[in-house]
Coordinates of C-alpha atoms and ligand atoms in Angstrom, one line a residue:
S1 CA -56.1 0.7 -40.4
H2 CA -55.8 -2.6 -38.2
A3 CA -51.8 -3.0 -39.0
D4 CA -51.5 1.0 -37.4
C5 CA -53.4 0.0 -34.5
N6 CA -51.1 -3.4 -34.1
C7 CA -48.3 -1.5 -34.5
L8 CA -49.5 1.4 -31.5
T9 CA -50.0 -0.8 -29.1
W10 CA -46.7 -3.0 -29.4
T11 CA -44.9 0.6 -29.1
I12 CA -47.1 1.6 -25.7
S13 CA -46.4 -1.7 -24.3
I14 CA -42.7 -1.9 -24.9
L15 CA -42.8 1.4 -23.8
A16 CA -45.0 1.2 -20.8
L17 CA -42.5 -2.0 -19.8
A18 CA -39.5 0.2 -20.2
V19 CA -40.8 2.5 -17.8
V20 CA -41.9 0.2 -15.4
Y21 CA -38.5 -2.1 -15.9
T22 CA -36.8 1.7 -15.3
V23 CA -38.5 2.4 -11.8
I24 CA -38.1 -1.0 -10.8
Q25 CA -34.1 -0.8 -10.8
Y26 CA -34.3 2.7 -9.8
R27 CA -36.6 1.8 -6.9
K28 CA -34.4 -1.5 -6.1
S29 CA -30.9 0.5 -6.3
S30 CA -32.4 3.5 -4.1
K31 CA -33.0 0.5 -1.8
I32 CA -29.6 -0.6 -1.8
K33 CA -28.0 2.6 -1.5
A34 CA -30.9 3.9 1.4
H35 CA -29.8 0.4 3.1
Y36 CA -25.8 1.3 2.4
A37 CA -26.2 4.6 4.4
A38 CA -28.2 3.0 7.2
R39 CA -25.2 0.7 7.6
T40 CA -22.6 3.2 7.0
K41 CA -24.3 5.2 9.7
V42 CA -23.3 2.4 12.5
A43 CA -20.5 1.7 11.1
L44 CA -19.5 5.2 12.1
R45 CA -20.7 5.2 15.2
E46 CA -18.7 2.0 16.0
R47 CA -16.0 4.2 14.9
D48 CA -16.5 7.4 17.0
Q49 CA -17.9 5.3 20.2
S50 CA -14.4 3.1 19.8
I51 CA -12.6 6.8 19.3
E52 CA -14.0 7.7 22.3
W53 CA -13.7 4.7 24.4
A54 CA -9.9 5.3 23.5
R55 CA -9.4 8.7 24.8
K56 CA -10.7 7.5 28.0
E57 CA -8.4 4.9 28.1
T58 CA -5.3 7.2 27.9
M59 CA -5.9 9.3 30.3
L60 CA -5.3 6.6 32.7
V61 CA -2.0 6.5 31.9
S62 CA 0.6 9.3 34.4
E63 CA 1.5 12.1 32.6
D64 CA 5.5 10.5 33.7
E65 CA 4.4 7.5 32.2
R66 CA 3.0 8.9 29.1
K67 CA 6.1 10.8 28.2
K68 CA 8.4 8.4 28.5
I69 CA 6.5 5.5 26.6
E70 CA 5.8 8.4 23.7
A71 CA 9.8 9.1 23.3
M72 CA 11.0 5.8 23.2
D73 CA 11.9 4.5 19.1
F74 CA 10.7 0.5 18.2
R75 CA 13.9 -0.8 19.7
Q76 CA 13.7 1.0 22.9
L77 CA 9.9 0.1 23.6
R78 CA 10.8 -3.1 22.5
D79 CA 13.7 -3.5 25.2
A80 CA 11.2 -1.6 27.4
L81 CA 8.7 -4.5 27.7
Q82 CA 11.4 -7.3 27.6
A83 CA 12.7 -5.6 30.4
G84 CA 9.5 -4.8 32.3
D85 CA 10.3 -1.5 32.6
V86 CA 6.5 -0.5 31.0
T87 CA 3.4 -2.6 31.2
A88 CA 1.8 -3.3 27.7
E89 CA -1.2 -2.2 28.8
S90 CA 0.2 1.5 29.7
V91 CA 1.9 1.0 26.0
L92 CA -1.4 0.1 24.6
Q93 CA -3.1 3.0 26.5
V94 CA -0.7 5.7 25.3
Y95 CA -0.8 4.4 21.6
C96 CA -4.4 4.4 21.6
G97 CA -3.9 8.3 22.4
L98 CA -1.5 9.0 19.9
A99 CA -3.4 7.1 17.2
V100 CA -6.7 9.1 18.2
K101 CA -4.3 12.2 18.1
S102 CA -3.5 11.2 14.3
H103 CA -7.0 10.8 13.5
E104 CA -8.0 14.0 14.5
K105 CA -5.5 15.2 12.0
T106 CA -5.7 13.2 9.0
N107 CA -9.0 10.9 9.5
C108 CA -6.9 7.7 9.3
I109 CA -8.8 5.1 11.6
T110 CA -11.7 3.0 10.6
K111 CA -12.3 1.7 14.3
I112 CA -10.0 1.7 18.0
I113 CA -10.0 -1.8 18.6
K114 CA -11.0 -2.5 22.1
E115 CA -10.2 -5.5 22.6
A116 CA -6.8 -4.8 22.3
L117 CA -6.8 -3.6 26.4
S118 CA -7.6 -7.0 27.0
D119 CA -5.2 -8.8 25.0
A120 CA -2.4 -6.6 26.7
R121 CA -3.7 -7.2 30.2
E122 CA -3.4 -11.1 29.5
L123 CA 0.2 -10.5 28.5
D124 CA 1.1 -8.4 31.4
Q125 CA -0.8 -11.1 33.7
K126 CA 1.3 -14.1 31.6
A127 CA 4.4 -12.2 32.4
K128 CA 4.1 -11.9 36.3
D129 CA 4.4 -16.2 36.0
H130 CA 8.5 -16.0 36.3
S131 CA 8.8 -19.2 34.1
Y132 CA 7.2 -17.5 31.1
K133 CA 9.3 -16.7 28.3
K134 CA 8.2 -13.1 26.5
P135 CA 7.8 -13.8 22.9
P136 CA 10.1 -11.3 21.2
L137 CA 7.4 -8.5 20.3
F138 CA 6.1 -8.7 23.5
G139 CA 3.0 -6.0 24.0
I140 CA 4.2 -3.7 20.8
P141 CA 1.3 -2.4 19.1
L142 CA 0.0 -3.2 15.7
S143 CA -2.1 -1.0 13.2
V144 CA -3.8 -2.9 10.8
K145 CA -4.9 -1.9 7.2
E146 CA -8.5 -2.6 6.9
Q147 CA -8.7 -4.8 4.0
I148 CA -6.5 -7.5 6.4
E149 CA -8.8 -9.9 7.7
L150 CA -9.3 -9.3 11.9
A151 CA -11.2 -11.6 13.3
G152 CA -14.2 -10.0 14.4
H153 CA -14.0 -6.4 12.6
R154 CA -15.0 -4.9 9.5
N155 CA -13.6 -5.9 6.3
T156 CA -14.8 -3.5 3.3
W157 CA -12.1 -3.0 0.9
G158 CA -14.0 0.7 1.4
L159 CA -17.1 -0.7 -0.2
A160 CA -20.1 -0.5 1.4
K161 CA -22.0 -3.8 -0.3
Q162 CA -19.1 -5.2 2.2
I163 CA -19.6 -3.4 5.1
D164 CA -21.2 -6.5 6.9
N165 CA -18.3 -8.8 5.9
I166 CA -16.7 -9.6 9.2
P167 CA -13.9 -12.7 8.9
K168 CA -14.1 -15.2 11.3
E169 CA -10.4 -15.6 11.9
D170 CA -7.3 -13.2 11.6
S171 CA -4.8 -13.4 8.5
Y172 CA -2.4 -16.1 8.8
Q173 CA 0.2 -13.2 9.3
V174 CA -1.9 -11.2 12.0
M175 CA -2.0 -14.4 13.8
K176 CA 1.9 -14.9 13.6
L177 CA 2.3 -11.8 14.8
R178 CA -0.2 -12.4 17.8
E179 CA 2.5 -15.0 18.5
E180 CA 5.2 -13.3 18.6
G181 CA 3.7 -11.2 21.2
M182 CA 1.8 -8.1 18.7
I183 CA -1.2 -6.2 19.9
P184 CA -3.1 -5.6 17.1
F185 CA -5.0 -2.4 18.2
C186 CA -7.0 -0.4 15.5
Q187 CA -7.6 -0.5 12.1
T188 CA -6.6 2.2 9.0
N189 CA -8.6 3.7 6.2
I190 CA -8.0 2.2 2.6
P191 CA -9.6 3.7 -0.9
V192 CA -12.4 1.6 -2.3
T193 CA -11.6 -1.2 -4.0
C194 CA -7.7 -0.8 -2.6
M195 CA -7.2 -0.5 -6.3
T196 CA -5.6 3.4 -6.4
Y197 CA -3.2 5.2 -4.7
T198 CA -5.0 7.8 -3.0
C199 CA -7.5 7.2 0.3
N200 CA -10.8 8.0 -0.4
N201 CA -14.5 5.5 -0.1
S202 CA -18.1 6.0 0.8
I203 CA -18.0 4.5 4.4
Y204 CA -15.4 6.2 5.9
G205 CA -14.6 9.3 3.5
T206 CA -11.3 10.9 2.5
S207 CA -7.7 10.1 4.5
T208 CA -5.2 13.5 4.6
N209 CA -1.2 13.7 4.2
P210 CA -0.3 14.6 7.9
H211 CA 2.3 16.8 6.4
N212 CA -0.2 19.0 4.1
S213 CA -4.0 18.0 4.0
R214 CA -4.7 19.2 0.7
R215 CA -2.4 16.1 -0.2
T216 CA -3.0 12.7 -0.2
C217 CA -1.5 10.0 2.4
G218 CA -1.2 7.1 -0.6
G219 CA -2.7 4.2 -0.9
S220 CA -4.1 1.9 -0.7
S221 CA -2.4 1.5 2.6
G222 CA -3.5 5.1 2.8
G223 CA -4.5 5.5 6.5
E224 CA -2.1 3.7 7.4
G225 CA 0.7 5.9 6.1
A226 CA -1.4 8.8 7.6
L227 CA -1.2 7.0 10.8
L228 CA 2.6 5.9 10.9
G229 CA 3.7 10.0 9.1
S230 CA 1.8 11.0 12.1
G231 CA 3.3 9.3 15.3
G232 CA -0.1 7.3 15.8
S233 CA 1.6 4.2 15.6
I234 CA 5.0 2.4 15.7
C235 CA 4.7 -0.1 13.4
G236 CA 1.5 -1.6 11.0
L237 CA 0.7 -4.1 8.6
G238 CA -0.3 -3.5 5.2
S239 CA -0.6 -5.2 1.9
D240 CA 1.0 -4.1 -1.7
L241 CA -0.4 -5.0 -5.1
G242 CA 1.3 -2.3 -7.1
G243 CA 3.2 0.1 -4.5
S244 CA 0.5 -0.2 -2.2
V245 CA 2.5 -0.4 1.4
R246 CA 5.5 1.9 -0.9
I247 CA 3.5 4.9 -1.7
P248 CA 2.1 5.6 1.2
A249 CA 5.4 5.0 2.8
A250 CA 7.2 7.6 0.2
Y251 CA 4.3 10.0 0.6
C252 CA 3.6 10.4 4.5
G253 CA 7.3 9.8 5.4
C254 CA 7.6 6.4 7.0
C255 CA 9.2 3.2 5.6
A256 CA 7.9 0.2 4.2
F257 CA 8.4 -3.6 3.0
K258 CA 6.7 -5.4 0.0
P259 CA 8.5 -8.8 0.8
S260 CA 8.8 -12.1 -1.9
P261 CA 5.1 -12.8 -2.7
T262 CA 4.9 -16.3 -2.2
R263 CA 7.3 -15.8 1.6
C264 CA 3.6 -14.9 2.6
S265 CA 0.1 -16.6 2.7
T266 CA -2.4 -15.2 0.5
A267 CA -5.1 -17.8 0.9
Q268 CA -7.6 -15.4 2.5
I269 CA -7.6 -13.1 0.2
P270 CA -11.1 -13.3 -1.3
F271 CA -10.8 -10.8 -4.6
A272 CA -8.3 -11.4 -7.0
I273 CA -8.4 -9.6 -10.2
P274 CA -6.8 -10.7 -13.7
M275 CA -3.2 -9.9 -12.2
R276 CA -3.6 -13.4 -9.6
P277 CA -1.0 -15.2 -9.8
I278 CA 1.3 -13.2 -12.0
I279 CA 0.8 -10.5 -9.3
T280 CA 0.3 -11.3 -6.1
L281 CA -1.3 -8.6 -2.9
T282 CA 1.2 -9.2 -0.4
E283 CA 1.1 -8.4 3.0
G284 CA 3.5 -6.2 4.5
P285 CA 5.1 -4.4 7.5
M286 CA 5.3 -0.4 7.5
A287 CA 6.9 1.5 10.1
Q288 CA 9.0 4.2 11.6
D289 CA 12.0 3.1 11.1
S290 CA 13.7 0.0 9.5
Y291 CA 14.1 -1.9 12.7
A292 CA 10.7 -2.2 13.2
I293 CA 10.7 -3.7 9.9
V294 CA 13.6 -6.3 10.0
E295 CA 12.0 -7.7 13.6
M296 CA 8.6 -7.9 12.5
M297 CA 10.2 -9.8 9.4
R298 CA 12.3 -12.0 11.4
A299 CA 9.5 -12.7 13.6
M300 CA 6.9 -13.4 11.1
W301 CA 9.7 -16.1 9.3
S302 CA 11.2 -16.9 12.6
D303 CA 9.5 -20.6 11.5
T304 CA 7.4 -22.8 9.4
Y305 CA 3.8 -21.4 11.1
I306 CA 2.4 -19.4 8.1
S307 CA 3.5 -22.1 5.5
N308 CA 1.9 -24.7 7.9
K309 CA -1.0 -22.9 7.4
D310 CA -1.0 -22.4 4.4
P311 CA 1.1 -25.2 2.6
L312 CA 1.1 -22.9 -0.5
T313 CA 3.2 -20.3 1.3
V314 CA 7.1 -21.5 0.0
P315 CA 8.1 -22.8 3.7
I316 CA 11.6 -20.5 4.2
D317 CA 12.9 -19.2 7.6
F318 CA 14.5 -15.7 8.5
R319 CA 17.9 -15.9 6.5
E320 CA 20.5 -14.8 9.4
E321 CA 23.3 -15.2 7.2
L322 CA 21.9 -13.1 4.4
F323 CA 21.3 -10.8 6.8
K324 CA 24.4 -10.5 8.9
E325 CA 25.8 -6.8 9.3
G326 CA 29.2 -6.1 7.5
K327 CA 28.2 -7.8 4.5
K328 CA 29.4 -5.9 1.4
F329 CA 26.9 -5.7 -1.5
R330 CA 27.5 -4.4 -4.7
I331 CA 24.2 -2.1 -5.3
G332 CA 23.2 -1.0 -9.4
Y333 CA 21.4 2.5 -9.0
Y334 CA 19.4 4.7 -11.3
D335 CA 17.6 7.6 -10.5
T336 CA 15.5 7.3 -13.8
D337 CA 14.0 4.7 -15.6
G338 CA 14.1 6.4 -18.9
Y339 CA 10.2 5.6 -19.1
I340 CA 8.7 8.1 -17.0
D341 CA 11.4 10.7 -15.3
P342 CA 10.7 11.2 -11.9
L343 CA 10.4 14.8 -10.2
P344 CA 14.1 16.5 -9.3
G345 CA 13.7 15.7 -5.6
N346 CA 12.9 12.3 -6.2
R347 CA 16.0 12.1 -8.2
R348 CA 18.3 13.7 -5.8
V349 CA 17.5 11.8 -3.1
V350 CA 18.7 8.7 -4.9
R351 CA 21.9 10.1 -5.6
E352 CA 22.4 10.9 -2.1
A353 CA 21.6 7.6 -1.0
V354 CA 24.3 6.3 -2.9
D355 CA 26.6 7.8 -1.1
L356 CA 25.1 7.2 2.2
L357 CA 25.4 3.4 1.8
K358 CA 29.2 4.1 0.0
S359 CA 29.7 5.4 3.5
K360 CA 28.7 1.7 4.7
G361 CA 31.2 0.5 2.4
H362 CA 29.1 -1.3 0.1
D363 CA 29.8 -0.7 -3.9
L364 CA 27.6 1.4 -6.0
V365 CA 27.6 1.4 -9.9
P366 CA 25.3 3.2 -12.3
F367 CA 22.4 0.6 -13.5
S368 CA 20.2 0.9 -16.7
L369 CA 17.3 -0.8 -16.8
G370 CA 16.9 -0.7 -20.3
D371 CA 13.4 -1.1 -21.7
I372 CA 12.2 -3.3 -19.2
A373 CA 10.6 -0.6 -17.0
A374 CA 8.2 0.2 -20.7
E375 CA 8.0 -3.5 -21.4
S376 CA 6.9 -4.7 -17.9
C377 CA 4.3 -2.2 -17.7
R378 CA 3.2 -2.9 -20.8
G379 CA 3.0 -6.8 -19.6
V380 CA 0.9 -5.6 -16.6
F381 CA -1.4 -3.2 -18.2
A382 CA -2.3 -6.3 -20.9
I383 CA -3.5 -8.4 -17.7
A384 CA -5.0 -6.6 -15.4
L385 CA -8.2 -5.9 -17.3
A386 CA -8.0 -9.4 -19.3
D387 CA -12.2 -9.8 -17.8
G388 CA -13.0 -5.9 -19.4
G389 CA -12.8 -5.2 -15.9
A390 CA -16.1 -7.2 -15.2
K391 CA -15.0 -8.7 -11.5
V392 CA -13.7 -4.5 -10.7
L393 CA -16.9 -2.9 -12.4
D394 CA -19.1 -6.1 -10.4
R395 CA -17.8 -4.5 -7.0
L396 CA -18.5 -1.2 -7.8
K397 CA -21.9 -1.7 -9.1
N398 CA -24.2 0.1 -7.2
E399 CA -21.5 1.7 -4.8
P400 CA -21.8 5.1 -3.7
L401 CA -18.9 6.9 -5.3
A402 CA -17.4 10.3 -4.4
R403 CA -17.0 12.4 -7.6
M404 CA -13.2 11.8 -7.2
M405 CA -13.4 8.3 -7.5
M406 CA -15.4 8.3 -10.5
P407 CA -12.9 7.8 -12.9
L408 CA -12.3 4.8 -11.6
K409 CA -15.4 3.5 -12.9
L410 CA -15.8 5.3 -15.8
V411 CA -12.8 4.2 -17.5
L412 CA -14.4 0.8 -17.8
Y413 CA -17.5 1.8 -19.2
V414 CA -15.6 3.2 -22.0
P415 CA -15.4 1.0 -24.8
M416 CA -11.9 -0.5 -25.9
I417 CA -12.0 0.9 -29.7
F418 CA -12.0 4.7 -27.6
G419 CA -9.2 3.5 -25.8
K420 CA -7.0 2.3 -28.4
V421 CA -8.2 5.7 -30.3
A422 CA -6.8 7.6 -27.8
G423 CA -3.4 5.5 -27.4
W424 CA -3.0 6.6 -31.1
I425 CA -3.3 10.1 -30.3
M426 CA -1.2 10.2 -27.6
K427 CA 1.2 8.4 -30.0
L428 CA 1.4 11.0 -32.7
Y429 CA 2.0 13.7 -29.6
G430 CA 4.9 11.5 -28.1
D431 CA 3.4 10.9 -25.2
S432 CA 4.5 7.3 -25.1
P433 CA 3.5 6.1 -21.4
T434 CA 0.0 7.2 -21.6
A435 CA -1.0 5.4 -25.0
D436 CA 0.4 2.1 -23.6
F437 CA -2.1 3.4 -20.8
F438 CA -4.8 3.4 -23.5
M439 CA -3.4 0.6 -26.0
C440 CA -2.3 -2.6 -24.0
P441 CA -5.4 -3.7 -22.3
S442 CA -6.0 -7.1 -24.6
K443 CA -8.8 -8.0 -26.5
N444 CA -8.3 -11.7 -26.1
A445 CA -6.6 -14.6 -24.5
S446 CA -3.9 -14.6 -26.7
D447 CA -3.1 -10.7 -26.0
V448 CA -2.7 -11.7 -22.1
Q449 CA -0.8 -14.5 -23.3
A450 CA 1.2 -12.2 -24.8
G451 CA 1.3 -9.7 -21.8
I452 CA 1.8 -13.2 -19.6
D453 CA 4.7 -13.8 -21.9
K454 CA 6.4 -9.8 -21.8
I455 CA 6.5 -9.8 -17.9
Y456 CA 8.7 -13.4 -18.0
D457 CA 11.0 -11.9 -20.2
C458 CA 11.2 -8.8 -18.1
R459 CA 12.1 -11.1 -14.9
K460 CA 14.4 -12.8 -16.9
N461 CA 16.7 -10.3 -19.1
L462 CA 16.6 -8.4 -15.7
C463 CA 17.5 -11.0 -13.6
Q464 CA 20.2 -12.0 -16.5
K465 CA 21.6 -8.2 -16.7
M466 CA 22.2 -8.0 -12.9
K467 CA 24.0 -11.4 -13.1
E468 CA 26.3 -10.5 -15.8
N469 CA 27.2 -7.4 -13.9
D470 CA 27.2 -9.1 -10.5
I471 CA 25.2 -7.0 -9.1
D472 CA 23.4 -7.9 -6.1
L473 CA 20.7 -5.5 -5.6
L474 CA 19.5 -1.9 -6.8
L475 CA 18.8 1.4 -5.0
C476 CA 16.0 3.5 -7.6
P477 CA 13.1 5.9 -6.6
T478 CA 9.9 5.1 -4.9
T479 CA 7.6 7.3 -6.6
L480 CA 7.5 10.3 -9.6
S481 CA 6.5 13.0 -7.2
P482 CA 6.0 13.9 -3.2
A483 CA 2.6 13.2 -2.1
P484 CA 0.2 14.7 -4.8
P485 CA -3.4 16.2 -4.6
H486 CA -6.2 14.0 -3.6
S487 CA -7.5 14.0 -7.1
L488 CA -4.1 13.5 -9.0
P489 CA -4.2 9.7 -8.9
T490 CA -7.4 8.8 -9.7
T491 CA -7.2 11.7 -13.3
T492 CA -4.4 10.8 -14.6
P493 CA -3.0 7.4 -16.5
M494 CA -2.3 4.8 -13.8
T495 CA 1.3 4.5 -15.5
A496 CA 2.2 6.6 -12.7
M497 CA 2.4 3.5 -10.3
H498 CA 4.7 2.3 -12.3
S499 CA 8.3 2.8 -10.4
T500 CA 6.9 0.5 -7.7
M501 CA 4.5 -1.5 -9.7
I502 CA 7.5 -3.0 -11.7
W503 CA 8.5 -4.7 -8.7
N504 CA 5.0 -6.3 -8.0
A505 CA 5.7 -7.9 -12.3
M506 CA 9.3 -8.9 -11.6
D507 CA 8.3 -10.6 -8.6
F508 CA 11.1 -8.6 -6.3
P509 CA 11.2 -7.9 -2.6
A510 CA 11.4 -4.1 -2.3
G511 CA 11.6 -1.7 0.9
V512 CA 11.2 2.1 1.0
V513 CA 12.9 4.3 3.6
T514 CA 12.3 7.6 3.8
T515 CA 15.4 9.8 3.3
G516 CA 14.6 13.5 3.2
S517 CA 12.2 15.8 2.4
W518 CA 11.7 18.5 -0.7
T519 CA 13.3 21.9 -0.6
E520 CA 13.3 25.1 -2.2
K521 CA 15.7 23.9 -4.4
D522 CA 14.0 20.9 -5.8
E523 CA 11.0 23.6 -6.3
T524 CA 13.2 25.6 -8.1
E525 CA 14.7 22.9 -10.3
L526 CA 10.6 21.5 -10.9
E527 CA 10.8 24.6 -13.4
S528 CA 13.1 23.1 -15.7
Y529 CA 11.4 19.9 -15.8
P530 CA 10.7 18.6 -19.0
A531 CA 7.3 17.3 -18.9
H532 CA 6.6 15.3 -21.6
G533 CA 3.0 13.8 -21.5
I534 CA 0.2 14.2 -19.7
L535 CA 1.2 12.9 -16.6
E536 CA 4.4 14.7 -15.9
R537 CA 2.5 17.5 -16.8
A538 CA 0.3 17.1 -14.2
L539 CA 2.5 16.3 -11.9
K540 CA 4.9 19.4 -12.9
K541 CA 1.9 21.5 -12.4
R542 CA 0.4 19.9 -9.3
C543 CA 2.9 19.1 -7.0
K544 CA 4.4 22.7 -6.6
N545 CA 4.7 24.2 -3.3
S546 CA 5.9 20.7 -1.8
V547 CA 8.4 22.0 0.6
G548 CA 9.5 20.1 3.6
L549 CA 7.3 17.0 2.0
P550 CA 9.0 13.5 2.6
L551 CA 11.4 11.9 -0.5
S552 CA 11.8 8.4 0.1
V553 CA 14.1 5.9 -1.9
Q554 CA 13.4 1.8 -3.3
I555 CA 15.6 -0.9 -2.4
V556 CA 15.0 -4.3 -4.2
A557 CA 16.5 -7.4 -4.8
P558 CA 16.0 -10.8 -6.8
S559 CA 13.3 -12.7 -5.1
F560 CA 13.9 -14.6 -1.7
R561 CA 16.8 -12.1 -1.3
D562 CA 14.4 -10.3 1.3
E563 CA 16.9 -10.2 4.0
L564 CA 19.4 -8.1 1.6
V565 CA 16.9 -5.4 1.3
L566 CA 15.8 -5.4 5.1
R567 CA 20.0 -5.2 5.5
V568 CA 20.4 -2.4 3.1
M569 CA 17.2 -0.7 4.6
V570 CA 18.6 -0.4 8.0
D571 CA 22.4 0.7 6.9
L572 CA 20.9 3.2 4.9
H573 CA 19.2 4.1 8.7
E574 CA 22.6 3.7 10.0
A575 CA 24.4 5.9 7.9
M576 CA 21.6 8.9 8.0
K577 CA 22.1 8.7 11.7
E578 CA 25.9 8.8 11.2
R579 CA 25.2 11.7 8.4
G580 CA 23.3 13.8 12.0
D581 CA 19.7 12.9 10.8
A582 CA 17.3 12.9 13.4
V583 CA 15.9 9.5 12.5
Ligands
NAG601 C1 -14.4 11.3 0.0 O1 -15.6 10.6 -0.2 C2 -16.7 11.4 0.9 C3 -17.6 10.3 1.2 O2 -18.4 9.7 -0.1 C4 -17.6 12.4 0.5 O3 -18.1 13.1 1.2 C5 -15.6 13.6 0.3 O4 -16.2 14.6 -0.7 C6 -14.8 12.6 -0.5 N1 -13.3 13.2 -0.5 C7 -13.0 14.1 -2.1 C8 -11.6 14.5 -1.6 O5 -13.4 13.8 -2.8
NAG602 C1 -6.6 -11.1 -30.6 O1 -6.5 -9.5 -31.1 C2 -5.6 -9.0 -31.5 C3 -5.5 -7.6 -31.6 O2 -5.8 -7.4 -29.9 C4 -5.4 -9.9 -33.0 O3 -4.2 -9.3 -34.0 C5 -5.2 -11.4 -33.3 O4 -5.2 -11.9 -34.1 C6 -6.3 -11.8 -31.6 N1 -6.1 -13.1 -31.8 C7 -7.0 -14.0 -32.1 C8 -6.9 -15.2 -31.7 O5 -8.1 -13.5 -32.2

């Protein structure tokens, strides 16, 4: 009949249209992916050429000179450069060689910056003039996380779609460090979107842990951690939104510092997730030792340079009166926050650090966070996906993702109702942290506001509790475990980051110092670790055989007391030296 005929025509037309649409979409996305693949080849070729160049440059330094420079720690290097015992040029050449060695081991470098050599020569030339006053960090090479703006160099965040994003100017923090004499000499690897704590992207591949290649170097400043943990740099600049300088430092065995967020500029950061401004991505130093961290922060805050560039930055100079040596502080400590228990070794190093800091005259008292860890974590999850993950999904659209990184995207595609159901099931099983991860994402603006209020309440309660107990700082675990296998971070709930993320939520400055490593005894004690939830079970099972992997502690103080944290980091280092550690 006429009606049947009409219906059939319609069906065929719609089907045909759907096929055409699918083909067009497929071709469009194939075209984009082919374009990315071609550009990736170019980026890799540039990286490899820069590494070849660095290999040749490093050969130009004499064996004796090289050995002399390699043996220097941060302060020795700084003093030698100030005194003119070594030139900025030869230091740079030596560090080019060390960085290449680290890269061969861990795949941590995205580019060596050739211009660094002319920067070094220019400094040496200036130094020949006797009226020239050397800046405090004269000639010290600086490695920089690829996500931080460097004029003229790729700034991809591990995203193929950003592969041709070349900033026109340096980040203000980098500008200031240049003013102070530092020379950015290489860029280091990051995970795609910089939103996880493992280190894989489709452009530069995976960076590995220098102490065990089957383990991750952490993230998102993962390349920085791998480079510093294997001696390829003496200090670097990373950034931290939920632990991104502290986690790689903890996994790879170096130091890191996340400043009070508003004391650094974030004006140039193009990518905000809904957590901003409650939680702000903050640039922060990573280094072989605490002394380097202090000198970088002292230089960064030596005047109002950064706040002049960006008036939204709080103009506070480095407060020497807070940092002064010999001050005794009252430090509260805990080896578990009561929300998720760290593995045995990660708790042990906190108890050891208590003794180390007592030996420096500080007063250490047990401290309990109460429900602040859990509540702040819930608050963060409530705001992190306030846009339903739209921003992150937009970034991941058409991105070639390694299988390991897929969960990052999949979790955002699952309708929220499934999350809620999964959450209820987890709750029934008594796995409260995993339940929080699934259930806390917000449905509407009221939920988001409730999350923000939760975080503000936690801030207020914590500050009050510290005041009531007369406590200046806190000492606590950095991470729940030593470096886990590469795929653990993307396949377990992000609750794993709560032990660092809490200090982003609280807006507290936080420092990390590596104080030891995982022992045979920790390995034995791991067997009796009570693994309650999904995350704990994964950690217990997959972090076995960790003997020798670095362990660290975290030191935090209320907002704008950055100098207190730096003081205690240095005291911890001093105490370790007195204990006889080679630090
Ligand atoms: C990391 O990413 C690269 C490029 O997409 C991929 O080839 C590689 O297998 C990934 N590594 C891991 C450990 O998944
Ligand atoms: C927002 O969503 C929550 C459930 O997540 C609901 O209880 C609440 O009534 C909603 N508020 C508004 C204003 O729609």
